[in-house]
Coordinates of C-alpha atoms in Angstrom, one line a residue:
X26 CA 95.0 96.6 101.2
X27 CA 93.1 97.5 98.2
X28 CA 94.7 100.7 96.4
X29 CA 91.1 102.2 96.3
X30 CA 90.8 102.2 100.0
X31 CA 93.5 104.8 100.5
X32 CA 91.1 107.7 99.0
X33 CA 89.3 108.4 102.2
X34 CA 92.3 108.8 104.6
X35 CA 94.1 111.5 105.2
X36 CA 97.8 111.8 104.7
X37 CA 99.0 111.3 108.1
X38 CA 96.5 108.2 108.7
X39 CA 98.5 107.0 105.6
X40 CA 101.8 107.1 106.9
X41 CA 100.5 105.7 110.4
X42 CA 99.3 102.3 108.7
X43 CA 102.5 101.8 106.4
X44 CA 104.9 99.2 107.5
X45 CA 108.9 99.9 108.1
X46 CA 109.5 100.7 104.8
X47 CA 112.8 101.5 102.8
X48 CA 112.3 105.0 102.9
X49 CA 111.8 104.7 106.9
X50 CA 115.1 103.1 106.9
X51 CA 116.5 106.1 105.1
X52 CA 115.2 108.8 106.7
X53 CA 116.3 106.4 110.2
X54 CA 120.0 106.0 108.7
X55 CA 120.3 109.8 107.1
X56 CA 119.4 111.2 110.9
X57 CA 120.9 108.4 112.9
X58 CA 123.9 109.4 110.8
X59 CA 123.7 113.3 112.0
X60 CA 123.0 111.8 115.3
X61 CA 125.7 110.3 115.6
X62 CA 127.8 112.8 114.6
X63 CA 126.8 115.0 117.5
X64 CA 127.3 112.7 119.9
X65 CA 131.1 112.6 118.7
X66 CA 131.7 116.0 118.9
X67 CA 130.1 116.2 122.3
X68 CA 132.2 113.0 123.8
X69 CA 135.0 114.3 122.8
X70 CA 135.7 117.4 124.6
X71 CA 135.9 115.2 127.6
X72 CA 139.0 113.7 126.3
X73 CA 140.6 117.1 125.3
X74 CA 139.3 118.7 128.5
X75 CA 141.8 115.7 130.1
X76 CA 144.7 116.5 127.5
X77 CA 144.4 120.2 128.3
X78 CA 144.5 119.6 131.6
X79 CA 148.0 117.8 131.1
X80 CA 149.7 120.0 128.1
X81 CA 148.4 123.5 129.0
X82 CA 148.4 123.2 133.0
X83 CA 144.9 124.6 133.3
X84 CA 142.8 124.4 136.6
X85 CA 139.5 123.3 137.8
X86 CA 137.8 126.3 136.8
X87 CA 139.1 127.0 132.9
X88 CA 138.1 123.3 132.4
X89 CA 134.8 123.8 133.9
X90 CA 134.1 126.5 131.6
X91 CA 134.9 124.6 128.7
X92 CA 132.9 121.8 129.9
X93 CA 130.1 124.2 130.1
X94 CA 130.0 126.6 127.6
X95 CA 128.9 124.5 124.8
X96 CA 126.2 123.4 126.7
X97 CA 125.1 127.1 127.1
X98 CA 124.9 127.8 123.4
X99 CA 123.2 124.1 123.1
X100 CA 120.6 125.4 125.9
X101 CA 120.1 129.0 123.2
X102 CA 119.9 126.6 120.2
X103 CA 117.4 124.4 121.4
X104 CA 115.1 126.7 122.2
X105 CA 115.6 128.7 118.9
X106 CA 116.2 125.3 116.7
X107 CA 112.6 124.3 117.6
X108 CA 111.1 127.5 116.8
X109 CA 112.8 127.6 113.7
X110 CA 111.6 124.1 112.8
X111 CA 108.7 125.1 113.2
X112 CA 108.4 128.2 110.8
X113 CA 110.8 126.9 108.4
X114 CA 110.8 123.3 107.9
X115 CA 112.5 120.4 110.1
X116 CA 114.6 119.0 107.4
X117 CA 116.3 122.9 106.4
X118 CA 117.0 123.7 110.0
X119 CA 118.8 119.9 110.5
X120 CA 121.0 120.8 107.8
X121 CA 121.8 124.3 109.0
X122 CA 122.6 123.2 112.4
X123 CA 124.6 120.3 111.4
X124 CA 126.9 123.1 109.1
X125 CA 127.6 125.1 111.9
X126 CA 128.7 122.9 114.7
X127 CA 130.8 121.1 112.0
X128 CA 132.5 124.0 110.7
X129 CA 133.1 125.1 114.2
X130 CA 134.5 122.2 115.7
X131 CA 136.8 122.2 112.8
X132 CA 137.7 125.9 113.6
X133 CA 138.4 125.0 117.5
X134 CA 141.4 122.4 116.2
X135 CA 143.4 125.5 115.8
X136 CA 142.8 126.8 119.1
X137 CA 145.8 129.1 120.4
X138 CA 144.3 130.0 123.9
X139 CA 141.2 129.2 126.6
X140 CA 139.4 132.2 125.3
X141 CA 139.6 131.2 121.2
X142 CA 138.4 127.7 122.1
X143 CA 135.6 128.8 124.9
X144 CA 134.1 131.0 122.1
X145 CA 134.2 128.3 119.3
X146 CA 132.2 125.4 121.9
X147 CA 129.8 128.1 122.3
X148 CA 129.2 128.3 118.2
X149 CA 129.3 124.3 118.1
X150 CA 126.7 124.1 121.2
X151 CA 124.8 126.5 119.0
X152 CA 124.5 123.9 115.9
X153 CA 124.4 121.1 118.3
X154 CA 121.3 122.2 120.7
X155 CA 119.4 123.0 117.6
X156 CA 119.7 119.6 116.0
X157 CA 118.9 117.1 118.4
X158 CA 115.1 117.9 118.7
X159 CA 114.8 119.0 115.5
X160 CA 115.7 115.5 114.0
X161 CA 113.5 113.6 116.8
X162 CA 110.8 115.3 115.7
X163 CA 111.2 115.0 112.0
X164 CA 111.6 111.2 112.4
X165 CA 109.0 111.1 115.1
X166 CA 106.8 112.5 112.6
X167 CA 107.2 109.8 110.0
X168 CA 107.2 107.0 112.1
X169 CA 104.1 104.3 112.0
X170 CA 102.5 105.5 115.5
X171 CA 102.7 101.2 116.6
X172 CA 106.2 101.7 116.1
X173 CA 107.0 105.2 116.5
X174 CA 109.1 104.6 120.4
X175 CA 110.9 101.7 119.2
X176 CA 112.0 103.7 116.1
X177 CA 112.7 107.2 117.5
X178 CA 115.1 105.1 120.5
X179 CA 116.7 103.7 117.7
X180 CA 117.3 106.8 116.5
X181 CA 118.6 107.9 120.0
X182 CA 120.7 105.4 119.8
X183 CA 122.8 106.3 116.9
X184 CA 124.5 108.6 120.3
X185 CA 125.9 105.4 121.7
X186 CA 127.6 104.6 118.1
X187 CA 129.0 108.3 118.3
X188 CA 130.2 108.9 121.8
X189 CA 132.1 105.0 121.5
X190 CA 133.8 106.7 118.6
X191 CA 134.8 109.6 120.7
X192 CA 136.1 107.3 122.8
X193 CA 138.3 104.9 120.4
X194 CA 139.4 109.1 119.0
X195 CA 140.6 109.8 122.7
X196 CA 142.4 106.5 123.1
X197 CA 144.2 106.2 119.9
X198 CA 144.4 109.8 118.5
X199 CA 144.1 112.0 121.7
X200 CA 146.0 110.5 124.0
X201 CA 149.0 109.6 121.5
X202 CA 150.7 113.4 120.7
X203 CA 150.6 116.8 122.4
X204 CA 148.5 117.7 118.9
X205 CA 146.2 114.5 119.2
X206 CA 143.4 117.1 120.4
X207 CA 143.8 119.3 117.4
X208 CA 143.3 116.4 115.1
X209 CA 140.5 114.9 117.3
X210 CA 138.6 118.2 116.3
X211 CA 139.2 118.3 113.1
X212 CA 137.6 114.7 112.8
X213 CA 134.6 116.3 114.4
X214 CA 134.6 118.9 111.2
X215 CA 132.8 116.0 109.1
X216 CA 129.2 117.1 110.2
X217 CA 129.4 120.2 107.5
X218 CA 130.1 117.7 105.0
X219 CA 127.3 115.9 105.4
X220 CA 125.0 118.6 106.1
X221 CA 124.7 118.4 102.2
X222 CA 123.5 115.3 102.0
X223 CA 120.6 115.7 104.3
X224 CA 119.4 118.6 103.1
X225 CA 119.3 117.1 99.5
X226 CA 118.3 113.0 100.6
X227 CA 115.8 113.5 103.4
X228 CA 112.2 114.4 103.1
X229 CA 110.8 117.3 104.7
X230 CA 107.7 116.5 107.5
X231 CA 104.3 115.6 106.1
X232 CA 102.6 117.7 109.1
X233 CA 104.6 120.6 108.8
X234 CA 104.5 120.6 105.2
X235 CA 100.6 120.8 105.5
X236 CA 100.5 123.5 108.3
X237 CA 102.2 125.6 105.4
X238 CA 99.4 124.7 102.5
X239 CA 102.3 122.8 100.7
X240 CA 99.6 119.8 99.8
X241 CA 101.5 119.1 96.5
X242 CA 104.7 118.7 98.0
X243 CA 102.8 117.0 101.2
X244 CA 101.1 114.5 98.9
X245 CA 104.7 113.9 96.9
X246 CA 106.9 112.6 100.4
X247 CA 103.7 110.6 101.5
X248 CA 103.8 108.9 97.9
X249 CA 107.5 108.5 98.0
X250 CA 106.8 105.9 101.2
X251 CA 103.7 104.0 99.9
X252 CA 105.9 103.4 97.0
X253 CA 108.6 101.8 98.8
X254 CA 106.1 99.8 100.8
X255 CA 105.8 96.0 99.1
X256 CA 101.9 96.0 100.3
X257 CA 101.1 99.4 98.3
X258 CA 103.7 98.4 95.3
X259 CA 103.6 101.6 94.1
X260 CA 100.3 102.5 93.4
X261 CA 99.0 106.2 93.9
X262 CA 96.3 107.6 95.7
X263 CA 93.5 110.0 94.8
X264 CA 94.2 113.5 96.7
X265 CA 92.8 113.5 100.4
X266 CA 90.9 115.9 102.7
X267 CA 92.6 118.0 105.2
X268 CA 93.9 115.7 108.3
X269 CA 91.1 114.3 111.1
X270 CA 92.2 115.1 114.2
X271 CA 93.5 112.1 116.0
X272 CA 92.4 109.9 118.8
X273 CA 94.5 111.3 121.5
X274 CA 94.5 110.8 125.1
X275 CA 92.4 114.2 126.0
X276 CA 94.5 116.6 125.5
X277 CA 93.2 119.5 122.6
X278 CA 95.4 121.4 120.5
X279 CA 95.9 125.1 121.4
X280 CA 93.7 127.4 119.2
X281 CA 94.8 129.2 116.4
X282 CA 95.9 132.5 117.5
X283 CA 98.5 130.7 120.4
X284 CA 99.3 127.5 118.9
X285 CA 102.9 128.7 117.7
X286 CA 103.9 130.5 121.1
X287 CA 105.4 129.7 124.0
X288 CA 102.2 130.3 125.9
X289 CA 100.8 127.4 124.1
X290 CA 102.9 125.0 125.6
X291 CA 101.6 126.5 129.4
X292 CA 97.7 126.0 128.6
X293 CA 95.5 123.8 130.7
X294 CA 95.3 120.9 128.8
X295 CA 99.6 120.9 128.2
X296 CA 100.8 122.4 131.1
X297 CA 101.4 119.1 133.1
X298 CA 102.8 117.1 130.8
X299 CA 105.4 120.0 129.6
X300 CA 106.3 120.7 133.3
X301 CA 107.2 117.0 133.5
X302 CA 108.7 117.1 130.7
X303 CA 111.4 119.6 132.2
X304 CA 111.7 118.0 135.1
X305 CA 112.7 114.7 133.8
X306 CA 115.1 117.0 130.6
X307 CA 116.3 118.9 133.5
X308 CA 117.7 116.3 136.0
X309 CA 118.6 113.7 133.2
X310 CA 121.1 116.5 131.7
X311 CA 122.2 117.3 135.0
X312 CA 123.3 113.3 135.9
X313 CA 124.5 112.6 132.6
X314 CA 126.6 115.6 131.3
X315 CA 128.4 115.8 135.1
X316 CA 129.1 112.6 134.8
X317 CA 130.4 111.8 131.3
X318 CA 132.0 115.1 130.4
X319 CA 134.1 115.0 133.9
X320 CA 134.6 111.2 133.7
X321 CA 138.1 110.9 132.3
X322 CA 139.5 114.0 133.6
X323 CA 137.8 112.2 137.6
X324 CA 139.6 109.3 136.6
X325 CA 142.7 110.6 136.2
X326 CA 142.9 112.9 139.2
X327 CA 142.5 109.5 140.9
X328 CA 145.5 108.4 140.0
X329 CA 144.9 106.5 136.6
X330 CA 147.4 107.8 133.8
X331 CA 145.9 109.8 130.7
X332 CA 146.2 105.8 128.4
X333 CA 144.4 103.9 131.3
X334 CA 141.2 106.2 132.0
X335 CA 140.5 106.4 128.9
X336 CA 140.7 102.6 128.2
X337 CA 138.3 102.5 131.2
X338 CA 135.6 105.4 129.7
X339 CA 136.1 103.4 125.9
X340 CA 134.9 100.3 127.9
X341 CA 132.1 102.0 130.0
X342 CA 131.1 103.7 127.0
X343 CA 130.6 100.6 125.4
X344 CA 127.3 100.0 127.5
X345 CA 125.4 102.3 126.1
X346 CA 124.4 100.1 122.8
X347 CA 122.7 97.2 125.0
X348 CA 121.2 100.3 126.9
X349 CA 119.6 101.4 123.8
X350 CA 118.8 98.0 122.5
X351 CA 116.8 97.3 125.7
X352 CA 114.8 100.5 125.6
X353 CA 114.0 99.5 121.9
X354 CA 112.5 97.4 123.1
X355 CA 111.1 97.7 126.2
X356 CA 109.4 100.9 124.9
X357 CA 106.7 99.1 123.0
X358 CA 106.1 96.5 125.1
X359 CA 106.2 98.5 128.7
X360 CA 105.0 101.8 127.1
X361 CA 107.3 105.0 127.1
X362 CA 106.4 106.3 131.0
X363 CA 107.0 102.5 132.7
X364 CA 110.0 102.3 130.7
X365 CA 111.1 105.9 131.2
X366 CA 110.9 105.8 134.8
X367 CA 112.4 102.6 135.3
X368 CA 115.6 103.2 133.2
X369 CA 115.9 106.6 135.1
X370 CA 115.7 104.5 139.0
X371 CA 118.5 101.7 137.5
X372 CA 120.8 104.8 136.4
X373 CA 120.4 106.5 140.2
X374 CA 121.1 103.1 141.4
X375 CA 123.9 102.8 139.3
X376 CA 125.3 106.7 139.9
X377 CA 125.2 105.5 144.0
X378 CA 127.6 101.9 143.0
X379 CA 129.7 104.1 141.0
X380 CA 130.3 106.9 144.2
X381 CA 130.4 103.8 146.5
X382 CA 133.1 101.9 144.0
X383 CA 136.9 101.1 145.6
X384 CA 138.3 98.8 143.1
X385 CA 139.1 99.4 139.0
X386 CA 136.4 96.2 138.5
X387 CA 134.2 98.1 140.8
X388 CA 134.8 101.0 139.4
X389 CA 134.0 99.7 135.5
X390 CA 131.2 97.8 136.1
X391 CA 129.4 100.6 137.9
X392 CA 129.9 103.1 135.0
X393 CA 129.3 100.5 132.7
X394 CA 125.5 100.1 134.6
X395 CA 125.2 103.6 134.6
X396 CA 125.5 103.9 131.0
X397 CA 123.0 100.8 130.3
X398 CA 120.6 102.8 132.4
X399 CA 121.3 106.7 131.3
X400 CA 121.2 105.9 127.2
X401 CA 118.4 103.9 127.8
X402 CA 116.6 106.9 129.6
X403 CA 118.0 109.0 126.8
X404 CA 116.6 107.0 123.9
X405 CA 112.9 106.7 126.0
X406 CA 113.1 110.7 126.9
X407 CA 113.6 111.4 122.8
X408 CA 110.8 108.8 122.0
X409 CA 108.5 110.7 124.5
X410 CA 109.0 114.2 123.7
X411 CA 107.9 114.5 120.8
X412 CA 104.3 113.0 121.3
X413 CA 103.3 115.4 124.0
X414 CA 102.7 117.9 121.2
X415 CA 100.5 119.1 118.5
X416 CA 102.2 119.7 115.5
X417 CA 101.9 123.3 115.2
X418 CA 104.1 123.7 118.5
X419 CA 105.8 120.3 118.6
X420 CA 109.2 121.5 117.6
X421 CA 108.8 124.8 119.6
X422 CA 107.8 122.3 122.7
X423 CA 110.8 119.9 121.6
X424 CA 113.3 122.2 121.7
X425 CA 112.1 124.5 124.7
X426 CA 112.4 121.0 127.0
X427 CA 115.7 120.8 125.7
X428 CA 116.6 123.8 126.2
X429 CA 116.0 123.9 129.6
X430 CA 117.5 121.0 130.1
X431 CA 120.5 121.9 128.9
X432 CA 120.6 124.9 131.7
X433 CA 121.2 121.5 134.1
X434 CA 124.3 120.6 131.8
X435 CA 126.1 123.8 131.6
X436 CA 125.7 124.1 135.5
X437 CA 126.9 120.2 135.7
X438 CA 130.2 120.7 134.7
X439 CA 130.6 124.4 137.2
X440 CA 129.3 122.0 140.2
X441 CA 131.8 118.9 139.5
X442 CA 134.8 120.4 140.9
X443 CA 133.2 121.8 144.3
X444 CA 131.7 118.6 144.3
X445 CA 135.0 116.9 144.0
X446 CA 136.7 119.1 146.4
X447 CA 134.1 118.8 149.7
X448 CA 133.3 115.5 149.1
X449 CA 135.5 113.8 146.2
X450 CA 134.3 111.4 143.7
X451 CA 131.0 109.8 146.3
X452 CA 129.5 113.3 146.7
X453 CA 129.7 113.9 143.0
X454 CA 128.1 110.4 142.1
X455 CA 125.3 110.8 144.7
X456 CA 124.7 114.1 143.5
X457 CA 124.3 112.7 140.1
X458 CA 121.8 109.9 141.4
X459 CA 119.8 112.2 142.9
X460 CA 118.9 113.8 139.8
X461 CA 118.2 110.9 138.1
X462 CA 115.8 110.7 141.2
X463 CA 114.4 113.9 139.9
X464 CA 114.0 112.9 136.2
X465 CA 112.3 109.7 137.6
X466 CA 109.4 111.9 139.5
X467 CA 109.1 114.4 136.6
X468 CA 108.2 110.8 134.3
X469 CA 105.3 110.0 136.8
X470 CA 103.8 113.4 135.4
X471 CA 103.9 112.7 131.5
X472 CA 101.0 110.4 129.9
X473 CA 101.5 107.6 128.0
X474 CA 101.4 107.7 124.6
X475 CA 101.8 104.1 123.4
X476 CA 100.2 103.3 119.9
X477 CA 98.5 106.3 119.7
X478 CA 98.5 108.9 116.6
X479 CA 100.6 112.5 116.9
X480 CA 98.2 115.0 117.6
X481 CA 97.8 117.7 114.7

């Protein structure tokens, strides 16, 4: 493509026809990285919910509140992360959130009681709610829009490399001492470091940067990927006229007095695809969280030792990669609502095998399905949820489906032990399939989005 050919396009139309560049793959890495981070830090308070259960003798209920309380602050940080992202830059609030669940995790390591440790999950659910759709966004944002699922599940998928890292921490640091929890933590303290690093190395949105007037700084970040583009070898363009709006599928952007509130995300043209949006957030958390926060604490009160369930959860967690991989995949070729919806049916299928399941094999290969099928859900969901948007709300849209979505995961972990006790593990399981069920209908709802360009 001739250099000369670039003048007439608008930024956005610029980034859209760029191939995977370098800077893609840095942008991909620097968030996958944060990503992955979370996703630590959230696997493994299921393996020190198990060790507390063992060294401190505490019951059904104090472990359900720890299960549950970062998921709380998550649900108030999601909603306030995208809100934030939205007034003051994704890349800023990324960083910020990243600080505070790592400095608070580290904190929690010297727990001396319950209550110290309920109120430090609640500061790292803070951090933690606020950067999940925060980063999404920002890499949704940048993404070629022929490319933009496979890229943003990739991104989701950084989760699978953190929560098998939880798990190797809770078999060969957690379950080895009566401290191995403390120094678990304190692992999970390495977010704050790193925090620096993004908010120095990553590039802040193109869109958001123009909804400010920031053209100069706009025009610098959309440079900064031409240039690392072989096809544009470096070559600049001439300054470019305020974004077209894109070809979208009929939905119009709010108008200017309500596109930055929550009403906005209620109008006619959104209102269906944001309540599906919950549905599927809201019954996804629900399935997922119940099951994998509880898993090797379930799998112990069924008679496994601490060493042995979580062997079994390291090799169930395992699944999730291929999960991911297959989504990657499938996303672009399928579309993100086929794919979506069918990952969310294979994980209620799986949920029912794994409440069904009377043998160790049985029991592994369930949960090793059901995590194919969740993460793969997972990776579609984040792929999805940021095109439903303009970009004027799309992080206040991101993080408000989050948010309520996390209302399903703090009351996951409250409803596993009633669950346990009227039914045992089959009542908890189905449970958990049918709101993968739920997710599945809320899919049907959402349009498809495949190839086309992010609404402005």
């Amino acid at each position: 493509m001739a250099p000369g050919t670039r003048t007439s396009a608008t930024r956005t139309q610029r980034l859209d026809r760029l191939p995977f560049t370098r800077e893609h793959g840095r942008l991909l890495g620097g968030s996958g990285v944060g990503w992955a981070l979370d996703a630590m830090d959230v696997g493994l308070i299921s393996f020190v919910m198990a060790a507390l259960a063992v060294q401190w003798q505490l019951d059904d209920t104090q472990l359900s509140l720890i299960g549950s309380v970062g998921f709380v602050g998550m649900a108030l940080g999601a909603s306030l992360g995208g809100l934030l992202a939205d007034k003051f830059g994704r890349r800023n609030v990324f960083a910020l959130t990243l600080f505070v669940y790592g400095i608070a995790t580290g904190t929690a390591a010297l727990s001396v009681s319950v209550g110290m440790l309920l109120v430090l999950r609640f500061v790292v659910g803070l951090g933690l709610g606020a950067e999940l759709p925060v980063a999404s966004t920002l890499v949704s944002e940048f993404a070629p829009s022929r490319i933009r699922g496979r890229v943003v599940v990739i991104l989701e998928a950084f989760w699978a490399v953190g929560w098998f890292a939880a798990a190797l921490i809770g078999y060969f640091v957690v379950s080895t001492s009566d401290d191995g929890w403390r120094w678990a933590l304190a692992i999970g303290a390495v977010p704050a470091a790193y925090a620096i690093y993004v908010r120095r190395a990553l590039p802040e949105s193109v869109r958001f940067l123009e909804t400010r007037g920031r053209h100069t700084e706009a025009e610098a970040a959309v440079r900064r990927f031409e240039e690392s583009a072989p096809m544009f070898g470096g070559t600049s363009a001439a300054p470019v006229a305020p974004a077209a709006q894109p070809v979208t599928d009929g939905a119009a952007a709010p108008t200017a007095s309500a596109r930055s509130s929550f009403a906005a995300l209620w109008s006619a043209t959104l209102r269906t695809r944001t309540g599906g949006l919950w549905i599927v957030w809201f019954g996804l958390n629900f399935a997922y969280y119940g099951a994998f926060t509880w898993l090797p604490t379930l799998l112990v009160a069924s008679g496994l030792d601490l060493v042995r369930s979580f062997g079994y959860t390291v090799v169930i967690t395992a699944a999730q990669l291929p999960g991911y991989a297959a989504a990657a995949f499938l996303i672009e070729r399928w579309g993100r609502r086929p794919t979506l919806g069918t990952f969310l049916v294979g994980a209620a299928g799986s949920a029912y095998l794994f409440a069904i399941a009377s043998t160790p094999a049985g029991v592994v290969t369930a949960g090793c399905l059901m995590s194919f099928f969740a993460l793969g859900a997972w990776g579609a969901l984040y792929a999805v949820t940021p095109e439903m948007y303009p970009t004027a709300i799309r992080g206040t849209g991101a993080g408000w489906a989050a948010g309520f979505g996390r209302i399903a995961s703090i009351l996951a972990p409250l409803a596993v032990p009633f669950l346990n006790r009227s039914g045992e593990i089959w009542l908890v399981f189905t449970a958990f399939a049918c709101a993968f069920l739920l997710s599945a209908v809320g899919a049907l709802l959402l349009p498809e989005q495949r190839g086309l360009a992010l609404e402005e």
